[in-house]
PDB file of C-alpha atoms in Angstrom:
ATOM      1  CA  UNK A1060      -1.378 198.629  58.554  1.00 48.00           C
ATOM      2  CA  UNK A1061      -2.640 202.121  59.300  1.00 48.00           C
ATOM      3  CA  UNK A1062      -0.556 204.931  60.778  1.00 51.00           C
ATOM      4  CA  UNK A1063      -1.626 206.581  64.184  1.00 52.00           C
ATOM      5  CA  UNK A1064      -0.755 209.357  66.290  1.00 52.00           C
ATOM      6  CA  UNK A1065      -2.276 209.482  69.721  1.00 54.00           C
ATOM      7  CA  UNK A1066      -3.832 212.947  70.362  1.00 58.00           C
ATOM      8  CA  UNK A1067      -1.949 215.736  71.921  1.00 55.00           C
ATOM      9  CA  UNK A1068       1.482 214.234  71.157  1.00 53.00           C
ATOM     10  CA  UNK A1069       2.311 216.824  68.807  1.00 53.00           C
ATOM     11  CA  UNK A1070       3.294 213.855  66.362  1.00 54.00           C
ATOM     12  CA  UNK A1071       6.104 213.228  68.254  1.00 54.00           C
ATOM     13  CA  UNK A1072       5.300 209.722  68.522  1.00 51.00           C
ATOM     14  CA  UNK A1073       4.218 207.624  66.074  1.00 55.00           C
ATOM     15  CA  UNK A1074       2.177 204.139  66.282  1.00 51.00           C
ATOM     16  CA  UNK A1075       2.526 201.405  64.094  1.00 55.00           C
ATOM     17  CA  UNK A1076       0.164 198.184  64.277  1.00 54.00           C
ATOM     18  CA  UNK A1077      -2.071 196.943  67.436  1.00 56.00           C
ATOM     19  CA  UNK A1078       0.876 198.105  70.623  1.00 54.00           C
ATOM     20  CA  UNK A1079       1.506 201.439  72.349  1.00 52.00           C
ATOM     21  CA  UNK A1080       3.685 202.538  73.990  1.00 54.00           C
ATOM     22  CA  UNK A1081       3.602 202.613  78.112  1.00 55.00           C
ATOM     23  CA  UNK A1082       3.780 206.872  78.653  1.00 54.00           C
ATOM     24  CA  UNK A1083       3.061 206.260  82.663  1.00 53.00           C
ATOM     25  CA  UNK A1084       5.276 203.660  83.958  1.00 54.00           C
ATOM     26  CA  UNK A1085       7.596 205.582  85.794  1.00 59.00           C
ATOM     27  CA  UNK A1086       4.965 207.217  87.890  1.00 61.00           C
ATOM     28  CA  UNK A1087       3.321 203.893  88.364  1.00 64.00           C
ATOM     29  CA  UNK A1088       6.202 202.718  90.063  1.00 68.00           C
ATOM     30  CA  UNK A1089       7.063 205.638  92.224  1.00 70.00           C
ATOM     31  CA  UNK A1090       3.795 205.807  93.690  1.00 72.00           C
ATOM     32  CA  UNK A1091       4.395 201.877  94.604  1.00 72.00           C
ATOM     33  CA  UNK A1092       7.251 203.003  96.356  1.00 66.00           C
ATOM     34  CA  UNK A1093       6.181 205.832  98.222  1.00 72.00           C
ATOM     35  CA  UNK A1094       3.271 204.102  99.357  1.00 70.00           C
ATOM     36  CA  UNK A1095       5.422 201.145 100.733  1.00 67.00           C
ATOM     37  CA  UNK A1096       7.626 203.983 102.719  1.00 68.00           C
ATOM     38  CA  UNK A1097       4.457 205.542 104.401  1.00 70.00           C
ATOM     39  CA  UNK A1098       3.016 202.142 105.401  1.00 72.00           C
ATOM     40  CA  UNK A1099       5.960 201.532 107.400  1.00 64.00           C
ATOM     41  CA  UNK A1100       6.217 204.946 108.703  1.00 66.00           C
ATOM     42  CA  UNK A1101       2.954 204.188 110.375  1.00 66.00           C
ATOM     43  CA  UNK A1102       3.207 200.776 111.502  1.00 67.00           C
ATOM     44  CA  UNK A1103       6.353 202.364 113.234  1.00 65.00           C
ATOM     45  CA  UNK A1104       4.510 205.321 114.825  1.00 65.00           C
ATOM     46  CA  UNK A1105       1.918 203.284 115.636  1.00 62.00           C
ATOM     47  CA  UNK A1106       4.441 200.675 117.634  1.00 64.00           C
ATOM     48  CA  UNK A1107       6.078 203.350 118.816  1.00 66.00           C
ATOM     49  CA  UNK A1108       2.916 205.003 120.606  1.00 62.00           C
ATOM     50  CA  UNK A1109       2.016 201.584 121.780  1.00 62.00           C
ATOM     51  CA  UNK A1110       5.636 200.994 124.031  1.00 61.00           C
ATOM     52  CA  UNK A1111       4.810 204.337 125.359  1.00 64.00           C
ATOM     53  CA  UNK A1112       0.966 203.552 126.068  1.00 57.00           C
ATOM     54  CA  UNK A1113       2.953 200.759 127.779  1.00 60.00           C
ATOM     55  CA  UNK A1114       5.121 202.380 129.634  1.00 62.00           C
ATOM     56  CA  UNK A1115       2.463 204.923 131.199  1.00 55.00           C
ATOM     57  CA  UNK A1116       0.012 202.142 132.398  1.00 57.00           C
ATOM     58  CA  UNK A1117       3.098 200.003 133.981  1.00 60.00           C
ATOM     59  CA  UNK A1118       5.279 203.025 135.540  1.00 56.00           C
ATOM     60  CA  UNK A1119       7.693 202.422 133.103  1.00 55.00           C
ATOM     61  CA  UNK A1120      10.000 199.620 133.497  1.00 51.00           C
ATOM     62  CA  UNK A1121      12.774 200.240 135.474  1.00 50.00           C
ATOM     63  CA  UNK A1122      11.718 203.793 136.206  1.00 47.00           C
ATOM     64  CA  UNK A1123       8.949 201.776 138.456  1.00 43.00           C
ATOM     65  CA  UNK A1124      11.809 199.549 140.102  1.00 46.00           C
ATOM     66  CA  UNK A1125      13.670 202.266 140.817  1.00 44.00           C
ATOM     67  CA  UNK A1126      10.796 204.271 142.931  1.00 44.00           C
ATOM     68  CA  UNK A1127      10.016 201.469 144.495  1.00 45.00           C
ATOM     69  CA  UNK A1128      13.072 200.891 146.024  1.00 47.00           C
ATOM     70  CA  UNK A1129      12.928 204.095 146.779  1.00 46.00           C
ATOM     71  CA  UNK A1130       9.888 203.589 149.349  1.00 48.00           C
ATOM     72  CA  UNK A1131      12.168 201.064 151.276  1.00 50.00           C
ATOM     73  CA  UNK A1132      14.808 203.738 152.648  1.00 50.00           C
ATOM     74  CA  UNK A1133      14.936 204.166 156.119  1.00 49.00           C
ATOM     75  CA  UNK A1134      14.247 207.282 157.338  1.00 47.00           C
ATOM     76  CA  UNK A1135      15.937 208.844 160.522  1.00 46.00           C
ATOM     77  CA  UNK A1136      16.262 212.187 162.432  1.00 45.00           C
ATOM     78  CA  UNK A1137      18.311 214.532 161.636  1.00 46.00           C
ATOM     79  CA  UNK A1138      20.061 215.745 165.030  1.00 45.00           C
ATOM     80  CA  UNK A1139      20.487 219.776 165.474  1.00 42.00           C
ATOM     81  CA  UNK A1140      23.583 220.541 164.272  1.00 41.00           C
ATOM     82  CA  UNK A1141      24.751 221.971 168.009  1.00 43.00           C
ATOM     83  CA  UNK A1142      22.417 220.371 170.524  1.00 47.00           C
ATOM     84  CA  UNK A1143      22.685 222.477 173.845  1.00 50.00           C
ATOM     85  CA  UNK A1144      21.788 221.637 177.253  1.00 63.00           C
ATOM     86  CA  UNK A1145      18.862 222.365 179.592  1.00 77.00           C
ATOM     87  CA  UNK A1146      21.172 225.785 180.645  1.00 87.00           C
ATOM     88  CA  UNK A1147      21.042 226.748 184.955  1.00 93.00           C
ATOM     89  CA  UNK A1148      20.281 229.691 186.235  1.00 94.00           C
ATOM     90  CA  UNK A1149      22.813 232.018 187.537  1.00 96.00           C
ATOM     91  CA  UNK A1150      21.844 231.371 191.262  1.00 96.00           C
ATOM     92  CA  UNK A1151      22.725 227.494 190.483  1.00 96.00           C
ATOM     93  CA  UNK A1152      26.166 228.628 189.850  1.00 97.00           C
ATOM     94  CA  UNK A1153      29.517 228.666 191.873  1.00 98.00           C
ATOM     95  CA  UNK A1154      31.907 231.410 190.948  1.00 98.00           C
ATOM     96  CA  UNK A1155      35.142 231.862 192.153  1.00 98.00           C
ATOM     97  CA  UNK A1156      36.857 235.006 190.995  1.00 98.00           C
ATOM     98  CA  UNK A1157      40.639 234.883 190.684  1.00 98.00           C
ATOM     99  CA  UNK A1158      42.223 237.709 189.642  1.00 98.00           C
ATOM    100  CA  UNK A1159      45.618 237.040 187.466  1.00 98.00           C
ATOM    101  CA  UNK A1160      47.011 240.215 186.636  1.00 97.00           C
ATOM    102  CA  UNK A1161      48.721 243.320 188.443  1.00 94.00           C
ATOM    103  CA  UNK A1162      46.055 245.337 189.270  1.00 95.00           C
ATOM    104  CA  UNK A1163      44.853 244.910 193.156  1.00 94.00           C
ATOM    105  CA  UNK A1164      40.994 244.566 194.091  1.00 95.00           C
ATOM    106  CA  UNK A1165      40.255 243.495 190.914  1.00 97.00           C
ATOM    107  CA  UNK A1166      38.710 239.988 191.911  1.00 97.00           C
ATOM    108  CA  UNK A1167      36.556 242.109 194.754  1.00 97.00           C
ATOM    109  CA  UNK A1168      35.266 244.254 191.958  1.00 97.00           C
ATOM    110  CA  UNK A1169      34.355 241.161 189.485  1.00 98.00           C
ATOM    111  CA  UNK A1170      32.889 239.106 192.361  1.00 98.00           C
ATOM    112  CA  UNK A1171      30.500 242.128 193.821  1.00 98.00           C
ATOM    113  CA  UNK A1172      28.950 243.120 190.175  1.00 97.00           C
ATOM    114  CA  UNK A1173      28.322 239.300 189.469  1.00 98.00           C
ATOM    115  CA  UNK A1174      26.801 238.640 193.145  1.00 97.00           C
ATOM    116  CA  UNK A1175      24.033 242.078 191.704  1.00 97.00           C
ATOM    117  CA  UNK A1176      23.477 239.702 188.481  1.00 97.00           C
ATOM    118  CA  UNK A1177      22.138 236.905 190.770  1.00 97.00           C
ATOM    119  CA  UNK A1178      25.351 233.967 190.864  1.00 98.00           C
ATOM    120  CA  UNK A1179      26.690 232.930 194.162  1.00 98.00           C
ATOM    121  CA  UNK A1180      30.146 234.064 194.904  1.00 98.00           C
ATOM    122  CA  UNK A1181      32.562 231.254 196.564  1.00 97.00           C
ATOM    123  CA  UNK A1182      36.593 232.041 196.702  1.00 97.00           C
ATOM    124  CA  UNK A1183      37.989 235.370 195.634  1.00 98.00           C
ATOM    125  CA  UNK A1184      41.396 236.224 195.563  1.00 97.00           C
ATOM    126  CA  UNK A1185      44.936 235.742 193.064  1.00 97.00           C
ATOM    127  CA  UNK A1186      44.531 233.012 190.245  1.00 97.00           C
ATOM    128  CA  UNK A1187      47.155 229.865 191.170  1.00 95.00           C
ATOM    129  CA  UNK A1188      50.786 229.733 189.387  1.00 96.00           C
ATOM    130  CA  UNK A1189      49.940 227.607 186.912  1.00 96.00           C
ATOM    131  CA  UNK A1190      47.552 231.228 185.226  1.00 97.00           C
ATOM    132  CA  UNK A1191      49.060 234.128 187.217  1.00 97.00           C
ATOM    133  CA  UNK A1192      50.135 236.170 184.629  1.00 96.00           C
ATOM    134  CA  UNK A1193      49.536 234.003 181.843  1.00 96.00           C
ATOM    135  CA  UNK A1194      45.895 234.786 181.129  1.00 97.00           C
ATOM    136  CA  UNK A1195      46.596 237.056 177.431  1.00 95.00           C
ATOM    137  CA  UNK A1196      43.333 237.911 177.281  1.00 96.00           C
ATOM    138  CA  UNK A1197      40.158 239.380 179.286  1.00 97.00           C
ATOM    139  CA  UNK A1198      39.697 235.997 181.118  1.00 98.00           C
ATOM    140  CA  UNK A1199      39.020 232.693 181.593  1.00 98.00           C
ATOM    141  CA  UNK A1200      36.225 230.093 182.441  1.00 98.00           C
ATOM    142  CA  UNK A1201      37.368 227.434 183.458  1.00 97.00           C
ATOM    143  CA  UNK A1202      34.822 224.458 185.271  1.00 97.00           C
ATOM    144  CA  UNK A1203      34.661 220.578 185.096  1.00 97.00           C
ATOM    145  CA  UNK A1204      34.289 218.842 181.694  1.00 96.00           C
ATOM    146  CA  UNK A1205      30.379 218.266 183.057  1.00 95.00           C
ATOM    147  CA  UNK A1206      29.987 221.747 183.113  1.00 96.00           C
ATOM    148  CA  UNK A1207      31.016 222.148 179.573  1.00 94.00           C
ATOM    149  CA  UNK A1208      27.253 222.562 178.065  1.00 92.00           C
ATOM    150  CA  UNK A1209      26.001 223.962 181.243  1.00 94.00           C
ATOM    151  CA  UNK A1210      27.590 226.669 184.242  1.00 96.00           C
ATOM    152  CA  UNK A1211      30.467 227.327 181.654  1.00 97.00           C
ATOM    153  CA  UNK A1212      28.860 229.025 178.776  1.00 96.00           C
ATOM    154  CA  UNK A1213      26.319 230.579 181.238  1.00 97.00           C
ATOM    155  CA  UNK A1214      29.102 232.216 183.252  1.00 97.00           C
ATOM    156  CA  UNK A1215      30.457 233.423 179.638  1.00 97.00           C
ATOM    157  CA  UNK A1216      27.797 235.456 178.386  1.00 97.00           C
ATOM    158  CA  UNK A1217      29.179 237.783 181.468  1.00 97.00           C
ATOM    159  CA  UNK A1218      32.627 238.348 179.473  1.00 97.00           C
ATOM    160  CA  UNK A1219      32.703 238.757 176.156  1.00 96.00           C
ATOM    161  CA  UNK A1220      35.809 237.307 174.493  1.00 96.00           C
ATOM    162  CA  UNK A1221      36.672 235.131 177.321  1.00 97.00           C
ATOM    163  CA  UNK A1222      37.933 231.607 176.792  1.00 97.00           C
ATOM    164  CA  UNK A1223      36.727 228.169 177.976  1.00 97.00           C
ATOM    165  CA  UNK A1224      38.341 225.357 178.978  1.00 96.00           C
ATOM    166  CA  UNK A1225      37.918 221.975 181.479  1.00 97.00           C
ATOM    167  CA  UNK A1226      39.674 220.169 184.108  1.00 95.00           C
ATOM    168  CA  UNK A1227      39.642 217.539 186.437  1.00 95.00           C
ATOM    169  CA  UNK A1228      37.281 218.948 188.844  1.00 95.00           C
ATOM    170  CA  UNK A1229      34.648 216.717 190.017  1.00 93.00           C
ATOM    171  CA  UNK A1230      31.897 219.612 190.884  1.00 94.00           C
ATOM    172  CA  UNK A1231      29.860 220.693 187.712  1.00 95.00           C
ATOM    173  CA  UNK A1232      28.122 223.380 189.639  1.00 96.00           C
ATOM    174  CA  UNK A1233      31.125 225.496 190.464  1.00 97.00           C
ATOM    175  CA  UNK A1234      33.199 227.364 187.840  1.00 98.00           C
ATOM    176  CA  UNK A1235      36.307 229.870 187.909  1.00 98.00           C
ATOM    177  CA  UNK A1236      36.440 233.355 186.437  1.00 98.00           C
ATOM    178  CA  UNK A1237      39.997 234.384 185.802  1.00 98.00           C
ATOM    179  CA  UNK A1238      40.802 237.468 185.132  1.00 98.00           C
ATOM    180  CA  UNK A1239      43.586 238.289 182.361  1.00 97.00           C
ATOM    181  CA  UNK A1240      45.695 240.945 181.041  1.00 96.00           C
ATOM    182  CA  UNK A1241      43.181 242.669 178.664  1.00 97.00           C
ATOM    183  CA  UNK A1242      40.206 242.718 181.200  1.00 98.00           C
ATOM    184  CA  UNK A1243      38.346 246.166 181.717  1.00 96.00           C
ATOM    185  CA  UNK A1244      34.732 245.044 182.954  1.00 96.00           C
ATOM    186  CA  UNK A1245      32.433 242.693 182.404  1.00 97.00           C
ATOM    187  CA  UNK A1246      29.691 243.037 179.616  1.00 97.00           C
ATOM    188  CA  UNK A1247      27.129 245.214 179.962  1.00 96.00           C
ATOM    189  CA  UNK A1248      24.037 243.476 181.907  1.00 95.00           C
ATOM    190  CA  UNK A1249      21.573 244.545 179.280  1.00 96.00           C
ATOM    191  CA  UNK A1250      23.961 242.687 176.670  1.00 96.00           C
ATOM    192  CA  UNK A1251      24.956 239.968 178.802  1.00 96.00           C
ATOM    193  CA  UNK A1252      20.923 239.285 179.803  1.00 95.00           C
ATOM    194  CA  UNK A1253      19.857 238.655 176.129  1.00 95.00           C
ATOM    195  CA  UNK A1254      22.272 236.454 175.572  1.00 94.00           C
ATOM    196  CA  UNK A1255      21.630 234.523 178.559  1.00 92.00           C
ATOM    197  CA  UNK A1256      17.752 234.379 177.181  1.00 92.00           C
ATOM    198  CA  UNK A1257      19.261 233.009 174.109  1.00 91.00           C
ATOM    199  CA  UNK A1258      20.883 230.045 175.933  1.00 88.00           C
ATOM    200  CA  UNK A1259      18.223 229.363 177.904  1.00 81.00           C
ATOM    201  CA  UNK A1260      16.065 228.651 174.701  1.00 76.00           C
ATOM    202  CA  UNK A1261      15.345 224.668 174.018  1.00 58.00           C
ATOM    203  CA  UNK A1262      16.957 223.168 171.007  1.00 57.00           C
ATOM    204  CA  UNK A1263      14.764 222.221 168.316  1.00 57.00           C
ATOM    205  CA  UNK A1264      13.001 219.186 168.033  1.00 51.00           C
ATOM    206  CA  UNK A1265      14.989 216.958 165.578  1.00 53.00           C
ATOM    207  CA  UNK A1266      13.551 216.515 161.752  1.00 53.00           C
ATOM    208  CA  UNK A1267      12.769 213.215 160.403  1.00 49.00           C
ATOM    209  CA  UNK A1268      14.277 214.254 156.879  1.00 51.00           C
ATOM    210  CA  UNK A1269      17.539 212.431 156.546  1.00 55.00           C
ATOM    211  CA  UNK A1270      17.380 209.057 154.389  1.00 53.00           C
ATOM    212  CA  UNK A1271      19.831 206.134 154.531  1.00 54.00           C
ATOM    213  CA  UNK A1272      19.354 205.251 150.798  1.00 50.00           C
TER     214      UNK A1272
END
């Protein structure tokens, strides 16, 4: 037999009879295997971008379930947080001024400058035991539980810092202004005015945002 050597092996290798040898198997095979690895790469991708093709045209699942349920919640007014009263006007109010500390002619005084601001004036005269002398501060309102939202906070804006409390009293119309130890003179009428306005404002309507989900 002859004796070959392939070109450009730099007679490295040398051929005997009718085989070679196989130079390019190694690449052969890795091409196999990266070509194997990129086929399933796509078929992934492209089942991957199918689910979500999927989930667009349906509303996703349990995403969609989810809104859906969401459309059955009842929906109900929210109430203002402090609803107030249709407030009267200070000629639909009873005062009686009761004076309950030392200083004589007080009462007369009180009853007078609130008579010029346009409420009627019924008793006036010394508070009863049970506040003579105990009122701490410049006064007290003091009406039927009725007049709670209504005569009692009206008759308030005319002292500032007085308190305001209910009995047993059946008349809702007429309230008591007594006057305690810290009392110097009732608030300004310019002052007490605006905040009469402010009372007499309506509440706002109730908002239909609150959901019982």
């Amino acid at each position: 037999m002859s004796m070959l050597t392939p070109p450009g092996m730099g007679g490295q290798y040398r051929i005997t009879g009718d085989k070679y040898p196989r130079m390019r198997r190694n690449r052969g095979r890795r091409r196999i295997v990266l070509a194997v690895v990129a086929s399933v790469a796509a078929l992934g991708l492209v089942g991957w971008g199918t689910l979500q093709l999927i989930d667009v045209f349906t509303g996703g699942g349990d995403k969609a379930t989810a809104v859906g349920s969401a459309t059955d919640c009842k929906v109900s007014p929210s109430p203002s947080a402090n609803p107030v009263k249709a407030a009267p006007k200070p000629g639909q109010i009873t005062v009686n001024v009761l004076n309950a500390t030392s200083r004589a002619g007080l009462a007369k005084d009180t009853a007078d400058a609130l008579k010029k601001r346009g409420f009627k004036i019924g008793e006036v005269g010394n508070a009863t035991k049970t506040y003579d002398k105990k009122v701490d501060g410049p006064g007290l309102v003091l009406g039927a539980k009725a007049a709670a939202g209504t005569a009692l906070p009206v008759l308030a804006t005319q002292l500032t810092g007085a308190e305001t409390k209910t009995d047993t009293r059946a008349k809702p119309a007429e309230v008591d202004l007594i006057l305690g130890k810290t009392f110097k003179a009732l608030t300004k009428e310019k002052d007490a005015a605006k905040a009469l306005t402010t009372l007499a404002r309506p509440s706002p309507a109730p908002s239909a945002t609150k959901k019982d989900c």
